[in-house]
C-alpha cells in the first residue's frame, strides 16, 4: 500500500520497514522513521490507523512488524494522563463511524482468527483501548458478542486465551478511563471471564481467565453487591486455588488478595474457608503460591489497620464509624503467628542471598510486622516464647528467624509492654553482631536499628555506652551490609536527642569525636559502594551533627576544615569510567551536604573564617554535570548565606552565572527549586546589595513561570520569592511590580475540583507562595514609602482573599498567611483600607483563625485585629 503524505508530497512505500526503522539503534535512522510516522498520522489519521490495523492483520508478515503496528495503533488511543487520554479518545471518535468500522473489524479478525499468538495478543491490547472509548457510549456492538462467543465456544484454547486477555484488558482500560458501561455488558464480560476459570478448562485458559478476573474486580463492583453472584465468583476462585497448575493457583490467590483489599466488608461468609485454604497453602504449596496466600493475610492486616484508625478517629469526634473492623487478625492470632514464624525459618542460604529477591521468609516477616501493628500489645505473649526459645539456637536459621521476629513486631506494642524485652535484648543483639553467620549479623544490626528508632526511651542508661561502641565496632570490620545497618542504628539513636544546641551536653557527647572519625573511615573502607554504605555513613555524621550538644561545638569546628579538605581532594580523583564519574560526583554531593549541616549548626563566628574555601569548593561542584551534586552545593551555599549575612555579598559576582544556569535548568526541576530557595536566602542575607543582579534573576524567574514544561511543584516557591526580592530591595522592586503582580493575579485564580485531593493540596501550596509574595511586596514597598504603587492592585488582592475565605479546602497555613496579609495591607495603607475592615470575607478569615487552636494563628489574628481597630 502507499501512503500519501500531503505535507511534503512524498510517499511511504513500506510501512513495515518504517516501523522496523523506529527500533534502529542508529539515532538518525530512528528519528527519521519516527518523523515519517508522525507525518503520516498528521496527514490522514483515519487512513494511517487503517494501515496499521491492516499490517497487524496480515498473516504471513514478520511477527515483529505486526506487533509494532498493533502497539503503535494502541498507543494512538491509550494514554496515562487524563487530559491526554481524553484528547486521544476525541481524536479517535472524530473518525467517521463508517471509517472506524473496518479498522475494528480487522482487529477482531486478528484476535479471533490469526495463527500468530503475538499478533492476537497485540490485537487484544488494541481492541481493549478502543472498547474503553466506545462501550460507554454503546458503540461497537459487535465487540462483546464476538469475545463472549469465542470464550463459550470450543475453539482452540490459544484463541480463548487471547479473548480472555482482551476482556481483562478492557476492564482495566475502562477503570483507567473512569468509564461506566451498562450493567448488562458488565454481566456479559464477567460471566465469560468466570466461565473461563471453570475446572474443565485447559490450564492456559484458566490462567488467562484468572488474570482477567483480577483485572475486572474493581470494575465489576456492582456484581459483588449481589450475594448470589458474589458466591458464584468466590466459589469459582476458591476452586481454582486447587488446580494442579502452579500458575493458575497463584493467579487465583492474586484474585483473593485483591478481593480482600476491595471487598473486606463482604468476606465474613467466606473467611472460614479462606482461613483453611490459605493456611494449607502457606504450609505445603509451591513458594509462588504460598507468597500470594501470605499476601492475603498482609492485606487483611492493612485493611484492619485502616479500619481501626477510622474507628478511633470517629470515636474521638463523637461520631458513629461508617465501617467496623471484623477483627479477623486477632481471631486468628494464636494460629497465624506460629504459621508465620515457621515460614521465617525458610531463609535463602547466605551464599545465595539476594537483597532484591522476595521469598516466603521475607513475606512472613512482613506479615508478622503488620499483625503486630493490628493487635499491638497482644502480639507479645504469643511471639516471645518463640523468640526466647530460639534466639540462642545452634541452628542459624532459628537464630535469625527469632531475631527477625523481634525486630518485626517492634512497631506494634507500647514501650511499656515491650520495654522490658528491649532491655534484655540489647546485650544479646550486640553479641550477635559478631555471629559467624552474616545473615544473623545483618538481622541483629537491623533489629538494633529498629529499637533505636522506635523504643530509644527503653534503652537503659547503663547499656547506652555498650550499644554505641558495639555499633561503631562493626563499621570497619564487619560486612558492608552489617555496617550499613549499624549506620542506620546510629542515625536513629542520634535522632532520639533534641536538636537544641543550648543543651550543654547529652549522652552522645563522649562518643562524638570517635564516631566522626570512624564514620569518615567507613565512607572510604573496602565495600563502601555496597548496600549504600557510604551514603549511610554520611547520613549518620549529619544526624550526629544536628543532634550534638553545645559541648561538641569545638569538635564541629575542627570537623569543618576536614570536610572541606576532603571536598578539595575529590576534584583530583581519577575518572576513567562513567561509574568513576558517578562515584566522584556522588561523594562531592555528600560532602556538600555535611558542609550545609555544619553551617546551619555553627554560628557566624565559627563559619566565617572558612567562607572563602566553602564558596570556592561549592562553585567548583557547580561546574560538574551532576544534578544531585548541584542541589547539595546550592543548599550548602544557601546555609552559608544564612549564616554570614551581608558578608556574602562579595561572592555574588562569582555565584551569579551559576545561579542563573540553575534557575534555567528546567529539565532538572529539583535543581530549579533549590536555586529558587537560594535566591530567597541570598535576598535575606545581602538585602539591597542584590540590586545589580535582580534584572537577570527576575527575568529567569518569569521564564520559569511561563514555561509550560516546568514541574508544577517549582512554581509556588517561584511566586513566593518575589516577596523576598521585594523586601530585600525595597522601592527598587517597583520596576518589576507590574509584571510580578500580573503573574500573581493570574496564579491566584487557580482553583481545584472538589474531588481532586492532590490538586486541592497543590492549590493550597500555590496560595501560600502567592500570599508570601504579596506580603513581601507590601512590606518592601512600605519600608520605602512607595505603597501608592500598589493601589491599582488592592482590589485584585482582596478578591483573592475572598476566594480563600470562601474555599472550604483552604488549609490553616493559607488562612494564617491570609490574615497576616490583611494586617500588612492595613498597616501599609491605613485609613485607605477602612472600607474592607468589616467586609464579610475579612471577618470570615479572622473567625476561622479564632476557631483554630494554633497559637501562631491566634497570635496573627490578635495582631491583625489590632491593626484594623486603629484604622
CSV table of N, CA, C and O in Angstrom, one decimal, residues 204-306:
chain,number,residue,atom,x,y,z
A,204,UNK,N,-4.1,-23.2,30.5
A,204,UNK,CA,-3.8,-21.9,29.8
A,204,UNK,C,-5.0,-21.0,29.8
A,204,UNK,O,-4.9,-19.8,30.0
A,205,UNK,N,-6.1,-21.5,29.6
A,205,UNK,CA,-7.4,-20.8,29.6
A,205,UNK,C,-7.7,-20.3,31.0
A,205,UNK,O,-8.1,-19.1,31.2
A,206,UNK,N,-7.6,-21.2,32.0
A,206,UNK,CA,-7.9,-20.9,33.3
A,206,UNK,C,-7.0,-19.7,33.8
A,206,UNK,O,-7.4,-18.8,34.6
A,207,UNK,N,-5.7,-19.8,33.5
A,207,UNK,CA,-4.8,-18.8,33.9
A,207,UNK,C,-5.2,-17.4,33.3
A,207,UNK,O,-5.2,-16.4,34.0
A,208,UNK,N,-5.4,-17.4,32.0
A,208,UNK,CA,-5.8,-16.1,31.4
A,208,UNK,C,-7.1,-15.6,32.0
A,208,UNK,O,-7.2,-14.4,32.2
A,209,UNK,N,-8.0,-16.5,32.3
A,209,UNK,CA,-9.3,-16.1,32.9
A,209,UNK,C,-9.1,-15.5,34.3
A,209,UNK,O,-9.7,-14.5,34.7
A,210,UNK,N,-8.2,-16.2,35.0
A,210,UNK,CA,-8.0,-15.7,36.4
A,210,UNK,C,-7.3,-14.3,36.4
A,210,UNK,O,-7.7,-13.5,37.2
A,211,UNK,N,-6.4,-14.1,35.5
A,211,UNK,CA,-5.8,-12.8,35.4
A,211,UNK,C,-6.8,-11.8,34.9
A,211,UNK,O,-6.8,-10.6,35.5
A,212,UNK,N,-7.6,-12.1,34.0
A,212,UNK,CA,-8.7,-11.2,33.5
A,212,UNK,C,-9.7,-10.9,34.7
A,212,UNK,O,-10.1,-9.8,34.8
A,213,UNK,N,-10.0,-11.9,35.5
A,213,UNK,CA,-10.9,-11.7,36.6
A,213,UNK,C,-10.3,-10.7,37.6
A,213,UNK,O,-11.0,-9.8,38.1
A,214,UNK,N,-9.0,-10.9,37.9
A,214,UNK,CA,-8.3,-9.9,38.8
A,214,UNK,C,-8.4,-8.5,38.2
A,214,UNK,O,-8.7,-7.6,39.0
A,215,UNK,N,-8.2,-8.3,36.9
A,215,UNK,CA,-8.3,-7.0,36.3
A,215,UNK,C,-9.8,-6.5,36.3
A,215,UNK,O,-10.0,-5.3,36.3
A,216,UNK,N,-10.7,-7.3,36.5
A,216,UNK,CA,-12.1,-6.9,36.4
A,216,UNK,C,-12.8,-6.6,37.8
A,216,UNK,O,-13.8,-6.0,37.8
A,217,UNK,N,-12.1,-6.9,38.9
A,217,UNK,CA,-12.7,-7.0,40.2
A,217,UNK,C,-13.2,-5.6,40.6
A,217,UNK,O,-14.3,-5.4,41.1
A,218,UNK,N,-12.4,-4.5,40.4
A,218,UNK,CA,-12.9,-3.2,40.7
A,218,UNK,C,-14.0,-2.7,39.8
A,218,UNK,O,-15.0,-2.2,40.3
A,219,UNK,N,-13.9,-3.1,38.6
A,219,UNK,CA,-14.8,-2.6,37.6
A,219,UNK,C,-16.2,-3.3,37.8
A,219,UNK,O,-17.2,-2.7,37.5
A,220,UNK,N,-16.2,-4.5,38.3
A,220,UNK,CA,-17.4,-5.3,38.5
A,220,UNK,C,-18.0,-5.2,39.9
A,220,UNK,O,-18.5,-6.2,40.4
A,221,UNK,N,-17.8,-4.0,40.6
A,221,UNK,CA,-18.2,-3.9,42.0
A,221,UNK,C,-19.7,-4.2,42.2
A,221,UNK,O,-20.1,-4.7,43.2
A,222,UNK,N,-20.5,-3.8,41.2
A,222,UNK,CA,-21.9,-4.0,41.2
A,222,UNK,C,-22.3,-5.4,41.4
A,222,UNK,O,-23.2,-5.8,42.1
A,223,UNK,N,-21.6,-6.3,40.7
A,223,UNK,CA,-21.8,-7.7,40.8
A,223,UNK,C,-21.5,-8.3,42.2
A,223,UNK,O,-22.1,-9.2,42.7
A,224,UNK,N,-20.5,-7.7,42.9
A,224,UNK,CA,-20.1,-8.1,44.2
A,224,UNK,C,-21.2,-7.7,45.3
A,224,UNK,O,-21.2,-8.3,46.4
A,225,UNK,N,-22.0,-6.8,44.9
A,225,UNK,CA,-23.1,-6.4,45.8
A,225,UNK,C,-24.2,-7.5,45.8
A,225,UNK,O,-25.0,-7.5,46.8
A,226,UNK,N,-24.3,-8.3,44.8
A,226,UNK,CA,-25.3,-9.3,44.7
A,226,UNK,C,-24.8,-10.6,45.3
A,226,UNK,O,-23.8,-11.1,44.8
A,227,UNK,N,-25.4,-11.1,46.3
A,227,UNK,CA,-24.9,-12.2,47.1
A,227,UNK,C,-24.7,-13.5,46.2
A,227,UNK,O,-23.7,-14.2,46.3
A,228,UNK,N,-25.7,-13.7,45.4
A,228,UNK,CA,-25.7,-14.9,44.5
A,228,UNK,C,-24.5,-14.9,43.5
A,228,UNK,O,-23.7,-15.8,43.4
A,229,UNK,N,-24.3,-13.7,42.9
A,229,UNK,CA,-23.2,-13.5,42.0
A,229,UNK,C,-21.9,-13.6,42.7
A,229,UNK,O,-20.9,-14.1,42.3
A,230,UNK,N,-21.8,-13.0,43.9
A,230,UNK,CA,-20.6,-13.0,44.7
A,230,UNK,C,-20.2,-14.4,45.1
A,230,UNK,O,-19.1,-14.8,45.0
A,231,UNK,N,-21.2,-15.2,45.5
A,231,UNK,CA,-21.0,-16.6,45.9
A,231,UNK,C,-20.4,-17.4,44.7
A,231,UNK,O,-19.5,-18.2,44.9
A,232,UNK,N,-21.0,-17.1,43.5
A,232,UNK,CA,-20.5,-17.8,42.3
A,232,UNK,C,-19.1,-17.5,42.0
A,232,UNK,O,-18.2,-18.3,41.7
A,233,UNK,N,-18.7,-16.2,42.1
A,233,UNK,CA,-17.4,-15.7,41.9
A,233,UNK,C,-16.4,-16.3,42.9
A,233,UNK,O,-15.3,-16.9,42.5
A,234,UNK,N,-16.8,-16.3,44.2
A,234,UNK,CA,-15.9,-16.8,45.2
A,234,UNK,C,-15.7,-18.3,45.1
A,234,UNK,O,-14.6,-18.8,45.3
A,235,UNK,N,-16.8,-19.0,44.8
A,235,UNK,CA,-16.7,-20.5,44.6
A,235,UNK,C,-15.7,-20.8,43.5
A,235,UNK,O,-14.9,-21.7,43.6
A,236,UNK,N,-15.9,-20.1,42.4
A,236,UNK,CA,-15.0,-20.4,41.2
A,236,UNK,C,-13.6,-20.1,41.5
A,236,UNK,O,-12.7,-20.9,41.1
A,237,UNK,N,-13.3,-19.0,42.2
A,237,UNK,CA,-11.9,-18.7,42.5
A,237,UNK,C,-11.3,-19.7,43.5
A,237,UNK,O,-10.2,-20.1,43.3
A,238,UNK,N,-12.1,-20.0,44.5
A,238,UNK,CA,-11.6,-21.0,45.5
A,238,UNK,C,-11.3,-22.3,44.9
A,238,UNK,O,-10.3,-23.0,45.2
A,239,UNK,N,-12.1,-22.7,43.9
A,239,UNK,CA,-11.9,-24.0,43.2
A,239,UNK,C,-10.6,-23.9,42.4
A,239,UNK,O,-9.8,-24.9,42.3
A,240,UNK,N,-10.3,-22.7,41.9
A,240,UNK,CA,-9.1,-22.5,41.1
A,240,UNK,C,-7.8,-22.6,41.9
A,240,UNK,O,-6.8,-23.0,41.5
A,241,UNK,N,-8.0,-22.3,43.2
A,241,UNK,CA,-6.8,-22.5,44.1
A,241,UNK,C,-6.4,-23.9,44.3
A,241,UNK,O,-5.3,-24.2,44.8
A,242,UNK,N,-7.2,-24.8,43.9
A,242,UNK,CA,-6.9,-26.3,44.0
A,242,UNK,C,-6.5,-26.9,42.7
A,242,UNK,O,-6.3,-28.1,42.5
A,243,UNK,N,-6.3,-26.0,41.7
A,243,UNK,CA,-5.8,-26.5,40.4
A,243,UNK,C,-4.4,-27.2,40.5
A,243,UNK,O,-3.6,-26.9,41.4
A,244,UNK,N,-4.2,-28.2,39.6
A,244,UNK,CA,-2.9,-28.9,39.6
A,244,UNK,C,-1.8,-28.0,39.0
A,244,UNK,O,-0.6,-28.3,39.2
A,245,UNK,N,-2.2,-26.8,38.4
A,245,UNK,CA,-1.2,-25.9,37.8
A,245,UNK,C,-0.8,-24.8,38.8
A,245,UNK,O,-1.7,-24.1,39.3
A,246,UNK,N,0.5,-24.7,39.0
A,246,UNK,CA,1.0,-23.7,39.9
A,246,UNK,C,0.6,-22.3,39.5
A,246,UNK,O,0.2,-21.5,40.4
A,247,UNK,N,0.7,-22.0,38.3
A,247,UNK,CA,0.4,-20.6,37.8
A,247,UNK,C,-1.1,-20.3,38.0
A,247,UNK,O,-1.4,-19.1,38.4
A,248,UNK,N,-1.9,-21.2,37.8
A,248,UNK,CA,-3.4,-21.0,38.0
A,248,UNK,C,-3.6,-20.8,39.5
A,248,UNK,O,-4.4,-19.9,39.8
A,249,UNK,N,-3.0,-21.6,40.3
A,249,UNK,CA,-3.2,-21.4,41.8
A,249,UNK,C,-2.8,-20.1,42.2
A,249,UNK,O,-3.5,-19.4,43.0
A,250,UNK,N,-1.6,-19.6,41.8
A,250,UNK,CA,-1.1,-18.3,42.2
A,250,UNK,C,-2.0,-17.2,41.7
A,250,UNK,O,-2.3,-16.3,42.4
A,251,UNK,N,-2.5,-17.3,40.4
A,251,UNK,CA,-3.3,-16.3,39.9
A,251,UNK,C,-4.7,-16.2,40.7
A,251,UNK,O,-5.2,-15.1,40.9
A,252,UNK,N,-5.2,-17.4,41.1
A,252,UNK,CA,-6.4,-17.4,41.8
A,252,UNK,C,-6.2,-16.7,43.2
A,252,UNK,O,-7.1,-16.0,43.6
A,253,UNK,N,-5.1,-17.0,43.8
A,253,UNK,CA,-4.8,-16.3,45.1
A,253,UNK,C,-4.6,-14.8,44.9
A,253,UNK,O,-5.0,-14.0,45.8
A,254,UNK,N,-4.1,-14.4,43.8
A,254,UNK,CA,-4.0,-13.0,43.5
A,254,UNK,C,-5.4,-12.3,43.5
A,254,UNK,O,-5.6,-11.2,44.0
A,255,UNK,N,-6.3,-13.0,42.9
A,255,UNK,CA,-7.7,-12.5,42.9
A,255,UNK,C,-8.2,-12.4,44.3
A,255,UNK,O,-8.9,-11.4,44.7
A,256,UNK,N,-7.9,-13.4,45.2
A,256,UNK,CA,-8.4,-13.4,46.6
A,256,UNK,C,-7.8,-12.2,47.3
A,256,UNK,O,-8.4,-11.5,48.1
A,257,UNK,N,-6.5,-11.9,47.1
A,257,UNK,CA,-5.8,-10.8,47.7
A,257,UNK,C,-6.5,-9.5,47.3
A,257,UNK,O,-6.8,-8.6,48.1
A,258,UNK,N,-6.8,-9.4,46.0
A,258,UNK,CA,-7.4,-8.2,45.5
A,258,UNK,C,-8.9,-8.0,46.1
A,258,UNK,O,-9.3,-6.9,46.4
A,259,UNK,N,-9.6,-9.1,46.2
A,259,UNK,CA,-10.9,-9.1,46.8
A,259,UNK,C,-10.8,-8.6,48.3
A,259,UNK,O,-11.7,-7.9,48.7
A,260,UNK,N,-9.8,-9.1,49.0
A,260,UNK,CA,-9.6,-8.7,50.4
A,260,UNK,C,-9.4,-7.2,50.5
A,260,UNK,O,-9.9,-6.6,51.4
A,261,UNK,N,-8.7,-6.6,49.5
A,261,UNK,CA,-8.5,-5.2,49.6
A,261,UNK,C,-9.7,-4.4,49.2
A,261,UNK,O,-10.0,-3.3,49.7
A,262,UNK,N,-10.5,-4.9,48.2
A,262,UNK,CA,-11.6,-4.2,47.7
A,262,UNK,C,-12.9,-4.4,48.5
A,262,UNK,O,-13.7,-3.5,48.6
A,263,UNK,N,-13.1,-5.6,49.0
A,263,UNK,CA,-14.4,-6.0,49.5
A,263,UNK,C,-14.2,-6.7,50.9
A,263,UNK,O,-14.9,-7.7,51.2
A,264,UNK,N,-13.4,-6.1,51.7
A,264,UNK,CA,-13.3,-6.6,53.1
A,264,UNK,C,-14.6,-6.8,53.8
A,264,UNK,O,-14.8,-7.8,54.5
A,265,UNK,N,-15.5,-5.9,53.6
A,265,UNK,CA,-16.8,-5.9,54.3
A,265,UNK,C,-17.7,-7.1,53.8
A,265,UNK,O,-18.6,-7.5,54.5
A,266,UNK,N,-17.3,-7.7,52.7
A,266,UNK,CA,-18.1,-8.9,52.2
A,266,UNK,C,-17.5,-10.2,52.5
A,266,UNK,O,-18.0,-11.3,52.0
A,267,UNK,N,-16.4,-10.3,53.3
A,267,UNK,CA,-15.7,-11.5,53.5
A,267,UNK,C,-16.2,-12.5,54.5
A,267,UNK,O,-15.8,-13.6,54.6
A,268,UNK,N,-17.1,-12.0,55.4
A,268,UNK,CA,-17.4,-12.8,56.6
A,268,UNK,C,-17.9,-14.2,56.2
A,268,UNK,O,-17.6,-15.2,56.9
A,269,UNK,N,-18.7,-14.3,55.2
A,269,UNK,CA,-19.3,-15.6,54.8
A,269,UNK,C,-18.2,-16.6,54.3
A,269,UNK,O,-18.4,-17.8,54.2
A,270,UNK,N,-17.0,-16.0,53.9
A,270,UNK,CA,-16.0,-16.9,53.3
A,270,UNK,C,-14.8,-17.0,54.1
A,270,UNK,O,-13.9,-17.8,53.7
A,271,UNK,N,-14.7,-16.4,55.3
A,271,UNK,CA,-13.4,-16.3,56.0
A,271,UNK,C,-13.0,-17.7,56.5
A,271,UNK,O,-11.8,-18.0,56.6
A,272,UNK,N,-13.9,-18.5,57.0
A,272,UNK,CA,-13.5,-19.8,57.5
A,272,UNK,C,-12.9,-20.7,56.4
A,272,UNK,O,-11.8,-21.3,56.6
A,273,UNK,N,-13.5,-20.6,55.2
A,273,UNK,CA,-12.9,-21.4,54.1
A,273,UNK,C,-11.6,-20.8,53.6
A,273,UNK,O,-10.6,-21.5,53.4
A,274,UNK,N,-11.5,-19.4,53.6
A,274,UNK,CA,-10.2,-18.8,53.2
A,274,UNK,C,-9.1,-19.0,54.3
A,274,UNK,O,-8.0,-19.2,53.9
A,275,UNK,N,-9.5,-19.1,55.5
A,275,UNK,CA,-8.6,-19.4,56.6
A,275,UNK,C,-7.9,-20.8,56.3
A,275,UNK,O,-6.7,-20.9,56.3
A,276,UNK,N,-8.8,-21.8,56.1
A,276,UNK,CA,-8.2,-23.1,55.8
A,276,UNK,C,-7.4,-23.2,54.5
A,276,UNK,O,-6.3,-23.8,54.5
A,277,UNK,N,-7.9,-22.6,53.5
A,277,UNK,CA,-7.2,-22.6,52.2
A,277,UNK,C,-5.9,-22.0,52.3
A,277,UNK,O,-4.9,-22.5,51.9
A,278,UNK,N,-5.8,-20.8,52.9
A,278,UNK,CA,-4.6,-20.0,52.9
A,278,UNK,C,-3.6,-20.7,53.8
A,278,UNK,O,-2.4,-20.8,53.5
A,279,UNK,N,-4.0,-21.2,55.0
A,279,UNK,CA,-3.1,-21.8,55.9
A,279,UNK,C,-2.5,-23.1,55.3
A,279,UNK,O,-1.3,-23.3,55.4
A,280,UNK,N,-3.3,-23.9,54.6
A,280,UNK,CA,-2.8,-25.1,54.0
A,280,UNK,C,-1.8,-24.8,52.9
A,280,UNK,O,-0.8,-25.4,52.7
A,281,UNK,N,-2.1,-23.7,52.1
A,281,UNK,CA,-1.3,-23.3,51.0
A,281,UNK,C,0.1,-22.8,51.5
A,281,UNK,O,1.1,-23.1,51.0
A,282,UNK,N,0.0,-22.0,52.6
A,282,UNK,CA,1.3,-21.4,53.1
A,282,UNK,C,2.2,-22.5,53.6
A,282,UNK,O,3.4,-22.5,53.5
A,283,UNK,N,1.6,-23.6,54.2
A,283,UNK,CA,2.3,-24.6,54.8
A,283,UNK,C,2.9,-25.6,53.7
A,283,UNK,O,4.1,-26.0,53.9
A,284,UNK,N,2.2,-25.9,52.7
A,284,UNK,CA,2.5,-27.0,51.9
A,284,UNK,C,2.7,-26.7,50.4
A,284,UNK,O,3.3,-27.5,49.7
A,285,UNK,N,2.3,-25.5,49.9
A,285,UNK,CA,2.3,-25.3,48.4
A,285,UNK,C,3.6,-24.7,48.0
A,285,UNK,O,4.5,-24.3,48.7
A,286,UNK,N,3.8,-24.7,46.7
A,286,UNK,CA,4.9,-24.1,46.0
A,286,UNK,C,5.0,-22.6,46.5
A,286,UNK,O,4.1,-21.9,46.8
A,287,UNK,N,6.3,-22.1,46.6
A,287,UNK,CA,6.5,-20.8,47.2
A,287,UNK,C,5.8,-19.7,46.4
A,287,UNK,O,5.2,-18.8,47.0
A,288,UNK,N,5.7,-19.8,45.1
A,288,UNK,CA,5.0,-18.8,44.4
A,288,UNK,C,3.5,-18.6,44.8
A,288,UNK,O,3.0,-17.5,44.9
A,289,UNK,N,2.9,-19.8,45.1
A,289,UNK,CA,1.5,-19.7,45.6
A,289,UNK,C,1.4,-19.3,47.0
A,289,UNK,O,0.6,-18.5,47.4
A,290,UNK,N,2.4,-19.9,47.8
A,290,UNK,CA,2.4,-19.5,49.2
A,290,UNK,C,2.6,-18.0,49.5
A,290,UNK,O,2.0,-17.5,50.4
A,291,UNK,N,3.4,-17.4,48.6
A,291,UNK,CA,3.6,-16.0,48.7
A,291,UNK,C,2.3,-15.2,48.6
A,291,UNK,O,2.0,-14.2,49.3
A,292,UNK,N,1.4,-15.6,47.7
A,292,UNK,CA,0.1,-15.0,47.5
A,292,UNK,C,-0.8,-15.2,48.6
A,292,UNK,O,-1.6,-14.3,49.1
A,293,UNK,N,-0.8,-16.4,49.2
A,293,UNK,CA,-1.6,-16.8,50.3
A,293,UNK,C,-1.2,-15.9,51.5
A,293,UNK,O,-2.0,-15.5,52.3
A,294,UNK,N,0.1,-15.7,51.7
A,294,UNK,CA,0.6,-14.9,52.8
A,294,UNK,C,0.2,-13.4,52.6
A,294,UNK,O,-0.2,-12.7,53.5
A,295,UNK,N,0.3,-13.0,51.3
A,295,UNK,CA,-0.1,-11.6,51.0
A,295,UNK,C,-1.6,-11.4,51.3
A,295,UNK,O,-2.0,-10.3,51.7
A,296,UNK,N,-2.4,-12.4,51.3
A,296,UNK,CA,-3.8,-12.3,51.7
A,296,UNK,C,-3.9,-11.8,53.1
A,296,UNK,O,-4.6,-10.9,53.4
A,297,UNK,N,-3.1,-12.4,54.0
A,297,UNK,CA,-3.2,-12.0,55.4
A,297,UNK,C,-2.5,-10.7,55.6
A,297,UNK,O,-3.0,-9.9,56.5
A,298,UNK,N,-1.5,-10.3,54.9
A,298,UNK,CA,-1.0,-9.0,54.9
A,298,UNK,C,-2.0,-7.9,54.5
A,298,UNK,O,-2.1,-6.9,55.1
A,299,UNK,N,-2.8,-8.3,53.5
A,299,UNK,CA,-3.8,-7.3,53.0
A,299,UNK,C,-4.9,-7.2,54.1
A,299,UNK,O,-5.4,-6.1,54.3
A,300,UNK,N,-5.3,-8.3,54.7
A,300,UNK,CA,-6.3,-8.2,55.8
A,300,UNK,C,-5.8,-7.3,56.9
A,300,UNK,O,-6.5,-6.5,57.4
A,301,UNK,N,-4.5,-7.5,57.2
A,301,UNK,CA,-3.9,-6.6,58.3
A,301,UNK,C,-4.0,-5.1,57.9
A,301,UNK,O,-4.4,-4.3,58.7
A,302,UNK,N,-3.6,-4.8,56.7
A,302,UNK,CA,-3.6,-3.4,56.2
A,302,UNK,C,-5.0,-2.9,56.3
A,302,UNK,O,-5.2,-1.7,56.7
A,303,UNK,N,-6.0,-3.7,55.8
A,303,UNK,CA,-7.4,-3.2,55.9
A,303,UNK,C,-7.8,-2.9,57.3
A,303,UNK,O,-8.5,-1.9,57.6
A,304,UNK,N,-7.5,-3.9,58.2
A,304,UNK,CA,-7.9,-3.7,59.6
A,304,UNK,C,-7.2,-2.5,60.3
A,304,UNK,O,-7.8,-1.9,61.2
A,305,UNK,N,-5.9,-2.3,59.9
A,305,UNK,CA,-5.2,-1.1,60.5
A,305,UNK,C,-6.0,0.1,60.1
A,305,UNK,O,-6.2,1.0,60.9
A,306,UNK,N,-6.3,0.2,58.8
A,306,UNK,CA,-7.0,1.4,58.4
A,306,UNK,C,-8.4,1.6,59.1
A,306,UNK,O,-8.8,2.7,59.5
